[in-house]
């Protein structure tokens, strides 16, 4: 009996599809037109990238006059792989559990999942959309509206089933500090943060510019949750490579993040800061940590890095990984650190096993002792996010 | 006794520093001035990148009027980590074993290494320098001169100690086919090839353009050896990241290569083609192969990839990895495939343990059965390269 009935699955990476009225119902009247809203689109539209494209009777987000594709980015829960390939473009194409918290809880019950940590979709997995917007007064209101929705509506409706994660106004450190304080006081337990802010022109991890944000996150005990892809960078592949090449490689983004963090001053300045790497898997960590330590041993004398603390020691104090399917990661769990690994469901994306998450976890844990299983599926996540729901 | 005395270390990744007269002694008189040669440089020089820089009494390669830095790219064998950081800039700064085959054999004896496969330095690890040159008649002569040096002088002087690896005129597939046939007939056992030719503007792995080259490599049984970094691409990191961030991440280039190859048509068209991933390590392979298979299972229906053969099955038939230090890779050797792993020394680069390679290997193999050790250090490499020296 590898996954005992009393052990609850607490997932550390899932996705919320924002309901169409999230912003229109919260923004002041003067901003309802230019703020994010869902429209029926036909004909030629200007996309957020600046290019124009022709669409034929679809639903799209519009924000500051630009259109955003992927109404539900990869929300394929309940479909078979033979049906993958086209992004759902209407709310009626996707399960209501994508955007309705009550329906989400029903889908979690079907899946055998007790609790979830949900990343945003329209704002980007870490709030990039608003950091790149033109009207920053509107953008700040959008960030606060999203966080209010998460704290009051999504998590507030089922506080025992959802871990509240907020986004920050990344374009202004003072505003970010204020919003983190405000939302932590209102119950936020986690912060979505870019895997590398330099990827879209914000200050780097090495710059010291984020120190006030990191100081508050450390003080509040709210982990910074870095989902792969949030740097906007993807691995270098040939222009004609099939998309499977990139999907396979996305976990290397988490390797980039971890290498940046472990050789930065961050964990030396903020020794209790907590960072999670979302969706990157964990099976590569033993190889990576050995490589980072050997690099540090050989090259620390002429590079601008801390010479006293090994990268792997920082990892085992400040960083957590998570996984969906990872046989090698489970086999190497003690080399990684049994307290470093959390489980994730990834609902409603294509890596999700919905509605078979618990069955699949049971199979994966067949040969693993109870206490290790309990750590990985539930206890690590509860301690990391101070979550007692 | 984990590494028995009769087991010989056959390294599948080391580096040759070309002697200063390699090309001047072989090119026709009309090309001696513009071909690669070593000069004493002072003052303002134009670099191969097109920029200008001021140097003060150093040795540099010059080729077609441009100067090339890094006379001995990272050739630090025999130095302590405290001395790293400055590239050696004079031949007198480096061990003669870097550029002289007789001295190399002496250094290999000190290191306990029986045989080596050496990648070029000035030409790039896969011949890129000549692919990017202006005068292609000269460039072809340079490629042939390098290969003649390797076949006749370097390996010819100690055929039992060196595995002959050649480079190709990558800018012209017909010329590449002809040079591969010529050098294979002259004893070449391996071909250095870019980890991703698209990285510097050559046709991609998916294009089919390389098929004539791959057909000859398959027929001749000469593995294509893809050293990390030969795409000229490096992982995305912050502009102010310490260099340790990139050094740690270089193995992810081999992941990019493997993902491209396994989702390309290459191994379906050329089922006996052999590819080696040089210096990328092997400890990440169990995680990577599971991820590639899951991606293939879910996304093969709408992407342009083979739907019948799993990526991990292609890996176990067509690809070999190698490692320098890799505790997790050795622990997971049967998940990777005991016949897929070779050992490398990386002389004279900073990852090398010279002159302690054999001691270090002995320690790493302490708990590993004899037959696995023998496969990894010697037998796999001998079979892969048809090497009986």
XYZ file of C-alpha atoms in Angstrom:
778
model
C 0.000 0.000 0.000
C 2.361 2.683 -1.211
C 0.076 5.736 -1.044
C -1.981 5.315 2.150
C -5.581 6.642 2.187
C -4.742 9.219 4.867
C -2.053 10.798 2.708
C -3.441 13.787 0.828
C -2.086 14.973 -2.523
C -1.057 18.626 -2.243
C -0.065 19.808 -5.706
C 2.439 22.653 -6.103
C 1.809 23.515 -9.754
C -1.574 23.877 -11.445
C -3.132 26.514 -13.638
C -6.068 28.867 -13.262
C -7.856 30.066 -16.410
C -9.215 33.497 -15.444
C -13.005 33.858 -15.816
C -14.092 36.418 -18.475
C -15.370 38.931 -15.900
C -12.361 38.858 -13.561
C -11.238 42.382 -14.464
C -14.450 43.914 -15.860
C -16.193 43.227 -12.543
C -13.421 44.793 -10.462
C -11.830 47.687 -12.403
C -13.193 51.258 -12.072
C -15.672 52.120 -14.856
C -13.138 54.297 -16.719
C -10.868 51.261 -17.203
C -13.403 48.607 -18.186
C -12.947 49.334 -21.894
C -9.118 49.229 -21.960
C -8.669 46.627 -19.206
C -8.629 42.874 -19.927
C -11.947 41.536 -21.207
C -13.099 38.736 -23.471
C -14.524 39.596 -26.893
C -15.965 37.728 -29.853
C -13.339 38.389 -32.542
C -13.602 38.207 -36.320
C -11.520 39.755 -39.075
C -8.078 41.368 -38.738
C -6.864 41.950 -35.145
C -3.659 43.425 -33.720
C -1.986 40.930 -31.408
C -0.023 41.691 -28.224
C 3.179 41.001 -30.164
C 2.346 43.948 -32.472
C 1.651 41.782 -35.523
C -1.778 41.537 -37.156
C -3.656 38.338 -37.859
C -7.030 37.324 -39.256
C -9.376 35.290 -37.054
C -12.769 33.765 -37.777
C -15.342 33.820 -34.990
C -13.311 33.131 -31.862
C -13.080 34.381 -28.266
C -10.002 36.377 -27.344
C -8.767 38.503 -24.484
C -8.335 42.159 -25.393
C -6.277 44.561 -23.271
C -5.179 48.110 -24.139
C -6.499 47.566 -27.656
C -4.403 44.506 -28.399
C -5.646 40.933 -28.774
C -4.197 37.952 -26.885
C -4.232 34.438 -28.328
C -4.701 31.253 -26.349
C -7.802 31.910 -24.327
C -6.968 28.829 -22.295
C -3.322 28.054 -23.113
C -3.019 24.306 -23.388
C -6.096 23.560 -21.217
C -6.640 20.035 -22.510
C -7.781 18.228 -19.326
C -10.265 15.523 -20.296
C -9.138 15.258 -23.918
C -7.137 12.333 -25.365
C -3.694 12.915 -26.967
C -5.281 12.290 -30.396
C -7.302 15.509 -29.821
C -4.311 17.683 -28.803
C -2.779 20.254 -31.068
C -5.362 23.009 -31.311
C -5.545 25.459 -28.444
C -9.082 25.738 -27.075
C -10.368 29.146 -28.240
C -13.748 29.359 -26.531
C -14.689 29.015 -22.879
C -17.275 26.462 -24.007
C -14.401 24.256 -25.305
C -12.855 23.754 -21.867
C -13.964 22.199 -18.593
C -15.644 24.691 -16.213
C -13.092 23.482 -13.653
C -10.561 25.574 -15.545
C -12.130 28.904 -14.473
C -14.698 28.164 -11.707
C -13.374 27.308 -8.227
C -16.404 25.223 -7.239
C -16.124 23.170 -10.437
C -12.357 22.948 -9.915
C -12.888 21.340 -6.517
C -15.183 18.766 -8.126
C -12.486 17.976 -10.708
C -9.901 17.699 -7.922
C -12.169 15.226 -6.105
C -12.405 13.129 -9.284
C -8.612 13.295 -9.545
C -7.954 12.388 -5.898
C -6.179 15.707 -5.274
C -6.690 17.513 -1.967
C -5.133 20.930 -2.625
C -3.602 22.988 -5.434
C -1.323 25.965 -5.992
C -2.543 27.743 -9.143
C -0.491 29.860 -11.542
C -2.223 32.620 -13.566
C -2.737 32.335 -17.348
C -3.686 35.654 -19.011
C -1.220 37.621 -16.809
C 1.523 35.100 -17.751
C 2.698 32.596 -15.148
C 4.333 35.440 -13.195
C 2.544 38.687 -14.141
C 4.579 39.605 -17.224
C 1.545 40.865 -19.213
C 1.053 43.737 -16.783
C 4.791 44.497 -16.543
C 4.778 45.036 -20.313
C 1.588 47.134 -20.444
C 1.584 50.824 -21.336
C -0.733 52.360 -18.714
C 0.938 51.470 -15.445
C -1.867 52.872 -13.278
C -4.250 50.448 -15.002
C -1.671 47.662 -14.813
C -1.349 48.084 -11.051
C -5.120 47.911 -10.654
C -5.097 44.745 -12.813
C -2.481 43.117 -10.572
C -4.495 43.977 -7.453
C -7.721 42.756 -9.076
C -6.106 39.425 -9.908
C -4.789 39.063 -6.374
C -8.168 40.000 -4.869
C -9.833 37.385 -7.082
C -7.324 34.759 -5.920
C -7.510 35.642 -2.243
C -11.267 36.274 -1.963
C -12.973 34.295 -4.735
C -10.765 31.409 -5.780
C -9.053 30.463 -2.520
C -11.580 32.251 -0.304
C -14.378 29.951 -1.499
C -12.435 26.813 -0.499
C -9.592 27.836 1.801
C -8.881 24.216 2.701
C -8.338 23.265 -0.981
C -6.287 26.082 -2.507
C -2.934 27.646 -1.564
C -3.158 31.386 -2.330
C -0.440 32.595 -4.728
C -0.274 36.212 -5.895
C 1.520 38.202 -8.609
C 3.499 41.434 -8.248
C 3.779 44.724 -10.184
C 7.229 43.685 -11.431
C 7.994 47.009 -13.131
C 8.452 48.898 -9.849
C 10.218 47.427 -6.833
C 8.517 49.769 -4.350
C 5.083 48.885 -5.699
C 6.034 45.208 -5.648
C 7.047 45.451 -2.003
C 3.786 47.201 -1.135
C 1.648 44.656 -3.005
C 3.497 41.728 -1.426
C 2.923 43.228 2.052
C -0.738 43.945 1.285
C -1.468 40.472 -0.097
C 0.530 38.611 2.565
C -1.507 40.440 5.214
C -4.637 39.272 3.358
C -3.518 35.642 3.404
C -1.189 35.091 0.422
C 1.102 32.109 1.014
C 3.177 32.243 -2.179
C 4.349 34.634 -4.909
C 4.691 33.830 -8.612
C 8.036 35.215 -9.777
C 9.845 35.068 -13.169
C 12.386 32.258 -13.571
C 14.714 34.970 -14.882
C 13.505 38.588 -14.967
C 16.389 39.472 -17.329
C 14.561 37.484 -20.014
C 12.189 40.384 -20.569
C 14.385 43.298 -19.677
C 13.904 43.545 -15.896
C 16.865 43.708 -13.464
C 18.832 40.469 -13.108
C 19.112 38.161 -10.087
C 22.686 39.410 -9.628
C 21.895 43.136 -9.711
C 20.666 43.565 -6.143
C 17.648 45.505 -7.482
C 15.176 42.909 -6.136
C 16.603 42.892 -2.633
C 13.659 44.810 -1.057
C 11.214 42.275 -2.562
C 13.286 39.310 -1.457
C 13.592 40.783 2.049
C 9.800 40.970 2.410
C 9.319 37.476 0.921
C 11.835 36.114 3.412
C 10.188 37.921 6.319
C 6.674 36.854 5.262
C 7.788 33.261 4.605
C 6.196 33.328 1.130
C 8.153 31.200 -1.370
C 8.947 32.695 -4.777
C 7.474 30.207 -7.254
C 9.342 30.194 -10.558
C 7.495 28.379 -13.320
C 9.466 27.315 -16.373
C 8.911 29.582 -19.368
C 8.371 32.770 -17.337
C 11.654 34.246 -18.587
C 10.083 34.222 -22.109
C 13.259 32.425 -23.206
C 13.184 28.929 -24.680
C 16.086 26.574 -25.396
C 17.906 27.081 -28.689
C 16.557 24.674 -31.312
C 16.524 24.606 -35.116
C 13.858 26.815 -36.741
C 12.215 23.741 -38.320
C 12.399 21.515 -35.222
C 9.089 19.817 -34.326
C 7.485 21.298 -31.224
C 8.203 18.064 -29.308
C 11.874 19.128 -29.240
C 11.040 22.224 -27.190
C 8.449 20.506 -24.980
C 11.052 17.895 -24.036
C 13.621 20.582 -23.240
C 11.518 23.003 -21.163
C 12.956 21.593 -17.916
C 16.354 22.984 -18.932
C 14.890 26.436 -18.223
C 14.693 25.397 -14.568
C 18.358 24.372 -14.768
C 19.218 27.866 -16.063
C 17.291 29.403 -13.163
C 18.931 27.199 -10.563
C 22.416 27.906 -11.895
C 21.743 31.678 -11.811
C 20.366 31.543 -8.277
C 23.066 29.314 -6.761
C 25.874 31.520 -8.114
C 24.114 34.790 -7.220
C 24.386 36.706 -3.920
C 20.654 36.119 -3.184
C 20.775 33.187 -0.767
C 23.765 34.640 1.025
C 21.887 37.889 1.635
C 18.557 36.186 2.396
C 19.370 32.852 4.013
C 15.718 31.996 4.779
C 14.340 32.907 1.341
C 12.439 30.013 -0.261
C 12.327 29.382 -4.039
C 10.388 26.684 -5.900
C 11.109 25.528 -9.456
C 7.730 24.681 -10.982
C 7.253 21.966 -13.637
C 10.968 21.447 -14.269
C 11.131 17.925 -12.824
C 13.726 16.708 -10.322
C 15.498 13.718 -11.923
C 18.282 15.926 -13.278
C 19.134 17.450 -9.894
C 21.791 14.941 -8.714
C 23.727 15.423 -11.976
C 23.231 19.201 -11.888
C 24.286 19.661 -8.264
C 27.452 17.609 -8.710
C 28.299 19.664 -11.795
C 27.600 22.962 -9.969
C 29.811 21.936 -7.035
C 32.685 20.843 -9.299
C 32.410 24.123 -11.246
C 32.442 26.065 -7.985
C 35.472 24.130 -6.709
C 37.487 24.818 -9.861
C 36.372 28.283 -10.929
C 35.435 30.190 -7.782
C 38.833 31.828 -7.390
C 38.588 34.114 -10.412
C 34.800 34.544 -10.713
C 32.615 36.836 -8.668
C 30.927 34.173 -6.543
C 30.812 33.278 -2.864
C 33.867 31.149 -2.044
C 32.648 29.648 1.226
C 29.349 27.851 0.591
C 28.907 25.072 -1.954
C 26.020 25.464 -4.431
C 24.491 22.130 -3.352
C 24.354 23.350 0.254
C 22.406 26.415 -0.852
C 20.035 24.219 -2.858
C 19.332 21.994 0.171
C 18.522 25.034 2.277
C 16.697 27.415 -0.082
C 15.238 25.595 -3.097
C 12.454 23.048 -3.725
C 11.668 21.155 -6.918
C 8.470 19.495 -8.078
C 7.574 16.804 -10.575
C 4.616 15.232 -12.397
C 6.151 11.985 -13.710
C 9.753 11.340 -12.725
C 10.857 7.754 -12.139
C 14.584 8.659 -11.930
C 13.828 11.541 -9.558
C 11.973 9.218 -7.190
C 14.760 6.615 -7.400
C 17.347 9.324 -6.534
C 15.155 11.033 -3.919
C 17.733 10.787 -1.140
C 20.545 12.108 -3.353
C 18.285 15.094 -4.142
C 17.071 15.449 -0.546
C 13.750 13.903 0.493
C 12.627 17.281 1.907
C 13.282 19.070 -1.431
C 10.685 17.259 -3.569
C 7.001 18.112 -3.964
C 4.360 16.585 -6.230
C 2.385 18.508 -8.858
C -0.723 17.795 -10.915
C -0.501 20.479 -13.654
C -4.295 20.604 -14.155
C -5.547 21.387 -16.810
C -2.414 21.211 -18.993
C -1.268 18.374 -21.230
C 1.203 16.970 -18.688
C -1.685 16.389 -16.280
C -3.036 12.871 -15.753
C -6.504 14.162 -14.838
C -8.700 12.411 -13.713
C -6.129 9.700 -12.878
C -3.590 11.676 -10.830
C -3.934 9.616 -7.659
C -3.904 6.270 -9.474
C -0.787 7.279 -11.346
C 0.917 8.475 -8.152
C 0.056 5.157 -6.494
C 1.804 3.242 -9.258
C 4.866 5.502 -9.168
C 5.190 5.033 -5.392
C 4.850 1.221 -5.483
C 8.344 0.563 -4.109
C 8.813 3.647 -1.919
C 8.455 3.614 1.886
C 5.406 5.322 3.412
C 7.296 8.068 5.172
C 9.043 9.155 1.957
C 5.751 9.100 0.043
C 4.027 11.202 2.697
C 6.863 13.779 2.611
C 6.681 14.095 -1.180
C 2.913 14.211 -1.731
C 1.869 16.265 1.266
C 4.167 17.174 4.151
C 6.866 19.052 2.223
C 4.271 21.250 0.503
C 2.389 21.946 3.754
C 5.575 23.025 5.526
C 6.911 25.007 2.562
C 3.716 27.045 2.126
C 2.596 27.048 5.798
C -0.611 25.461 4.540
C -2.872 23.698 7.023
C -6.032 23.333 4.923
C 39.691 -3.786 -6.797
C 37.235 -1.815 -8.864
C 39.446 -0.843 -11.801
C 41.582 -3.909 -12.560
C 45.129 -3.353 -13.891
C 44.300 -5.022 -17.211
C 41.477 -2.532 -17.887
C 42.737 0.307 -20.059
C 41.267 3.814 -19.992
C 40.130 4.773 -23.494
C 39.025 8.416 -23.386
C 36.425 9.653 -25.870
C 36.947 13.407 -25.422
C 40.276 15.229 -25.250
C 41.707 18.244 -27.014
C 44.593 18.786 -29.396
C 46.259 22.209 -29.479
C 47.546 22.545 -33.037
C 51.310 23.130 -33.332
C 52.249 26.518 -34.855
C 53.529 25.008 -38.129
C 50.579 22.705 -38.797
C 49.329 24.728 -41.762
C 52.463 26.666 -42.795
C 54.291 23.380 -43.338
C 51.498 21.872 -45.463
C 49.799 24.647 -47.478
C 51.058 25.626 -50.955
C 53.431 28.615 -50.862
C 50.781 31.022 -52.180
C 48.618 30.343 -49.142
C 51.213 30.450 -46.365
C 50.648 34.166 -45.745
C 46.824 34.054 -45.555
C 46.517 30.560 -44.056
C 46.575 29.940 -40.284
C 49.886 30.795 -38.642
C 51.092 31.977 -35.271
C 52.418 35.517 -34.920
C 53.843 37.705 -32.187
C 51.141 40.353 -31.808
C 51.359 43.890 -30.368
C 49.153 46.922 -30.830
C 45.712 47.067 -32.400
C 44.556 43.863 -34.139
C 41.334 42.934 -35.967
C 39.784 39.865 -34.384
C 37.875 37.083 -36.166
C 34.655 38.586 -34.788
C 35.355 41.770 -36.784
C 36.036 43.937 -33.721
C 39.423 45.473 -32.973
C 41.380 45.081 -29.754
C 44.774 46.137 -28.408
C 47.210 43.444 -27.260
C 50.624 43.689 -25.677
C 53.226 41.150 -26.728
C 51.302 37.929 -27.114
C 51.109 34.977 -29.508
C 47.976 34.709 -31.649
C 46.777 32.713 -34.607
C 46.185 34.805 -37.709
C 44.094 33.592 -40.659
C 42.874 35.579 -43.668
C 44.141 38.760 -41.971
C 42.129 38.308 -38.793
C 43.476 37.482 -35.346
C 42.156 34.645 -33.181
C 42.275 34.796 -29.395
C 42.895 31.828 -27.088
C 46.008 30.270 -28.489
C 45.280 27.304 -26.238
C 41.635 27.681 -25.174
C 41.430 26.616 -21.563
C 44.575 24.442 -21.687
C 45.190 24.447 -17.942
C 46.461 20.888 -17.342
C 48.997 20.938 -14.525
C 47.784 24.220 -12.995
C 45.865 24.514 -9.733
C 42.375 26.104 -9.657
C 43.898 29.150 -7.947
C 45.816 29.786 -11.189
C 42.783 29.481 -13.513
C 41.115 32.432 -15.135
C 43.587 33.690 -17.670
C 43.777 31.855 -20.976
C 47.351 30.806 -21.782
C 48.512 33.088 -24.581
C 51.924 31.656 -25.439
C 52.950 28.134 -26.376
C 55.572 28.398 -23.631
C 52.735 28.777 -21.077
C 51.310 25.318 -21.750
C 52.545 21.754 -21.446
C 54.191 20.421 -24.635
C 51.752 17.526 -24.336
C 49.100 19.937 -25.600
C 50.598 20.145 -29.115
C 53.249 17.381 -29.426
C 52.030 13.775 -29.791
C 55.132 12.226 -28.242
C 54.849 14.505 -25.206
C 51.078 13.826 -25.120
C 51.756 10.089 -24.785
C 54.090 10.798 -21.850
C 51.364 12.857 -20.159
C 48.846 10.068 -20.820
C 51.225 7.588 -19.174
C 51.463 9.848 -16.101
C 47.649 10.039 -16.108
C 47.108 6.283 -16.496
C 45.265 6.785 -19.802
C 45.802 4.329 -22.645
C 44.123 6.057 -25.586
C 42.459 9.355 -26.522
C 40.078 10.825 -29.077
C 41.202 14.442 -29.670
C 39.015 17.338 -30.806
C 40.626 20.238 -32.732
C 41.061 23.710 -31.171
C 41.869 26.445 -33.725
C 39.393 24.980 -36.288
C 36.707 24.917 -33.562
C 35.677 21.577 -32.073
C 33.989 20.672 -35.390
C 35.664 22.723 -38.135
C 33.525 25.877 -37.892
C 36.477 28.261 -38.439
C 36.945 26.994 -42.003
C 33.186 26.913 -42.706
C 33.108 30.630 -41.903
C 36.230 31.582 -43.900
C 36.118 33.691 -47.064
C 38.426 31.825 -49.449
C 36.857 28.390 -49.700
C 39.668 26.950 -51.823
C 42.089 27.799 -49.006
C 39.593 26.578 -46.408
C 39.331 23.169 -48.088
C 43.118 22.864 -48.129
C 43.145 23.807 -44.429
C 40.627 21.060 -43.610
C 42.664 18.493 -45.533
C 45.901 19.697 -43.906
C 44.365 19.284 -40.452
C 43.153 15.801 -41.322
C 46.532 14.825 -42.783
C 48.206 16.061 -39.598
C 45.807 13.977 -37.491
C 46.052 10.831 -39.581
C 49.780 10.918 -40.348
C 51.505 12.876 -37.579
C 49.344 12.799 -34.441
C 47.750 9.375 -34.648
C 50.284 7.971 -37.144
C 53.110 8.412 -34.651
C 51.281 6.324 -31.994
C 48.460 4.423 -33.701
C 47.890 2.311 -30.582
C 47.291 5.419 -28.420
C 45.123 7.767 -30.506
C 41.749 7.301 -32.224
C 41.841 9.315 -35.484
C 39.026 11.888 -35.719
C 38.744 14.229 -38.717
C 36.825 17.397 -39.597
C 34.741 18.111 -42.721
C 34.323 21.051 -45.130
C 30.876 21.756 -43.664
C 29.983 24.482 -46.181
C 29.534 22.032 -49.076
C 27.880 18.637 -48.700
C 29.568 17.170 -51.787
C 33.006 18.230 -50.568
C 32.151 16.885 -47.093
C 31.210 13.513 -48.564
C 34.445 13.417 -50.592
C 36.609 14.358 -47.591
C 34.901 11.810 -45.365
C 35.500 9.077 -47.966
C 39.120 10.169 -48.437
C 39.918 10.295 -44.741
C 38.033 7.099 -43.867
C 40.080 5.303 -46.552
C 43.184 6.763 -44.881
C 42.206 5.397 -41.473
C 39.820 7.944 -39.858
C 37.643 6.282 -37.216
C 35.497 9.261 -36.210
C 34.187 12.602 -37.474
C 33.789 15.797 -35.436
C 30.374 17.255 -36.270
C 28.487 20.336 -34.914
C 26.028 19.647 -32.087
C 23.601 21.762 -34.123
C 24.682 23.114 -37.512
C 21.716 25.553 -37.469
C 23.560 27.439 -34.721
C 25.814 29.031 -37.307
C 23.551 29.128 -40.303
C 24.104 25.679 -41.847
C 21.197 23.353 -42.768
C 19.348 21.844 -39.814
C 19.202 18.208 -38.683
C 15.601 18.088 -39.938
C 16.272 19.462 -43.429
C 17.586 16.312 -45.080
C 20.500 18.338 -46.511
C 23.075 16.256 -44.593
C 21.739 12.905 -45.753
C 24.639 12.197 -48.148
C 27.139 12.821 -45.318
C 25.181 10.681 -42.855
C 24.914 7.899 -45.441
C 28.701 7.760 -45.826
C 29.249 7.970 -42.054
C 26.829 5.063 -41.575
C 28.483 3.026 -44.320
C 32.013 3.760 -43.024
C 30.990 3.109 -39.399
C 32.516 6.430 -38.288
C 30.575 7.979 -35.383
C 29.659 11.659 -35.604
C 31.144 13.176 -32.437
C 29.201 16.219 -31.255
C 31.047 18.251 -28.643
C 29.028 20.675 -26.556
C 29.451 24.289 -27.653
C 29.954 23.518 -31.372
C 26.589 25.082 -32.245
C 28.089 28.410 -31.044
C 24.948 28.727 -28.900
C 25.102 28.909 -25.115
C 22.255 28.680 -22.580
C 20.354 31.896 -21.890
C 21.730 33.563 -18.769
C 21.674 37.110 -17.384
C 24.217 39.468 -18.960
C 25.922 39.952 -15.569
C 25.890 36.286 -14.552
C 29.246 34.959 -13.331
C 30.904 32.602 -15.823
C 30.313 29.679 -13.438
C 26.603 29.860 -14.375
C 27.381 29.034 -18.003
C 30.071 26.444 -17.212
C 27.580 24.573 -15.036
C 24.943 24.669 -17.766
C 27.011 23.620 -20.804
C 25.713 20.052 -20.574
C 22.236 21.358 -21.436
C 23.604 21.931 -24.962
C 23.927 18.145 -25.258
C 20.287 17.875 -24.145
C 19.277 20.252 -26.949
C 21.237 18.128 -29.434
C 19.723 14.874 -28.229
C 16.182 16.262 -28.352
C 16.736 17.489 -31.940
C 18.197 14.172 -33.062
C 15.608 11.899 -31.443
C 12.690 13.836 -32.966
C 14.359 14.177 -36.402
C 14.124 11.735 -39.332
C 17.872 10.969 -39.122
C 17.906 7.694 -37.191
C 14.906 6.401 -39.109
C 16.699 7.015 -42.423
C 20.099 5.828 -41.156
C 19.437 3.118 -38.567
C 23.124 2.229 -38.112
C 24.403 5.827 -37.797
C 26.347 6.405 -34.568
C 26.392 9.717 -32.674
C 28.377 10.607 -29.544
C 27.604 13.522 -27.207
C 30.970 14.776 -25.981
C 31.487 16.346 -22.522
C 27.760 16.636 -21.725
C 27.744 14.073 -18.909
C 25.259 11.214 -18.590
C 23.539 11.616 -15.194
C 20.644 13.563 -16.739
C 19.837 10.888 -19.311
C 17.290 8.838 -17.304
C 15.277 11.998 -16.596
C 15.636 13.237 -20.174
C 14.664 9.951 -21.847
C 11.542 9.559 -19.684
C 10.564 13.137 -20.537
C 11.198 12.587 -24.269
C 9.098 9.406 -24.273
C 6.202 11.075 -22.407
C 6.324 14.030 -24.807
C 6.303 11.638 -27.770
C 3.371 9.654 -26.322
C 1.269 12.802 -25.833
C 2.241 15.029 -28.738
C 3.181 12.756 -31.641
C -0.271 12.865 -33.220
C -0.143 16.480 -34.335
C 3.613 17.037 -34.715
C 5.773 15.977 -37.622
C 7.610 13.115 -35.881
C 7.822 9.355 -36.329
C 4.851 7.758 -34.544
C 6.203 4.209 -34.290
C 9.529 4.301 -32.457
C 10.023 5.746 -28.979
C 12.837 8.302 -28.565
C 14.491 6.186 -25.846
C 14.675 3.215 -28.234
C 16.490 5.379 -30.773
C 18.881 6.575 -28.071
C 19.724 3.012 -27.053
C 20.489 2.084 -30.646
C 22.181 5.177 -32.098
C 23.635 7.443 -29.394
C 26.464 7.242 -26.852
C 27.240 9.617 -23.986
C 30.447 10.243 -22.108
C 31.372 11.676 -18.746
C 34.328 12.936 -16.691
C 32.874 12.993 -13.148
C 29.325 11.750 -12.819
C 28.349 9.915 -9.631
C 24.601 9.914 -10.467
C 25.322 8.711 -14.003
C 27.310 5.744 -12.671
C 24.597 4.947 -10.109
C 21.940 5.002 -12.888
C 24.143 3.197 -15.458
C 21.643 0.426 -16.124
C 18.750 2.871 -16.539
C 20.899 4.709 -19.112
C 22.183 1.506 -20.719
C 25.554 0.083 -19.709
C 26.601 -0.038 -23.377
C 25.827 3.697 -23.892
C 28.421 5.160 -21.520
C 32.063 5.957 -22.247
C 34.695 7.638 -20.100
C 36.551 10.835 -21.025
C 39.629 12.619 -19.709
C 39.262 16.106 -21.268
C 43.023 16.734 -21.293
C 44.201 19.526 -21.140
C 41.021 21.424 -20.167
C 39.916 22.498 -16.714
C 37.537 19.560 -16.214
C 40.492 17.203 -16.560
C 41.963 15.533 -13.470
C 45.427 15.225 -15.029
C 47.700 13.646 -13.817
C 45.211 11.851 -11.540
C 42.664 10.522 -14.038
C 43.155 6.832 -13.221
C 43.165 7.404 -9.445
C 39.974 9.409 -9.701
C 38.315 6.780 -11.886
C 39.325 4.074 -9.359
C 37.563 5.945 -6.576
C 34.428 6.545 -8.667
C 34.232 2.830 -9.529
C 34.676 1.621 -5.932
C 31.220 -0.021 -5.713
C 30.742 -1.008 -9.362
C 31.200 -4.586 -10.648
C 34.222 -5.335 -12.840
C 32.295 -6.110 -15.978
C 30.444 -2.755 -15.856
C 33.686 -0.875 -15.212
C 35.403 -2.583 -18.134
C 32.491 -1.714 -20.459
C 32.587 1.946 -19.454
C 36.317 2.638 -19.448
C 37.374 0.570 -22.432
C 35.120 -1.900 -24.239
C 32.320 0.470 -25.280
C 34.805 2.928 -26.797
C 36.735 0.174 -28.602
C 33.554 -1.212 -30.181
C 32.100 2.212 -30.979
C 35.231 3.414 -32.807
C 36.416 0.012 -34.098
C 39.632 0.761 -32.238
C 42.007 -2.094 -31.485
C 45.117 -0.130 -30.458
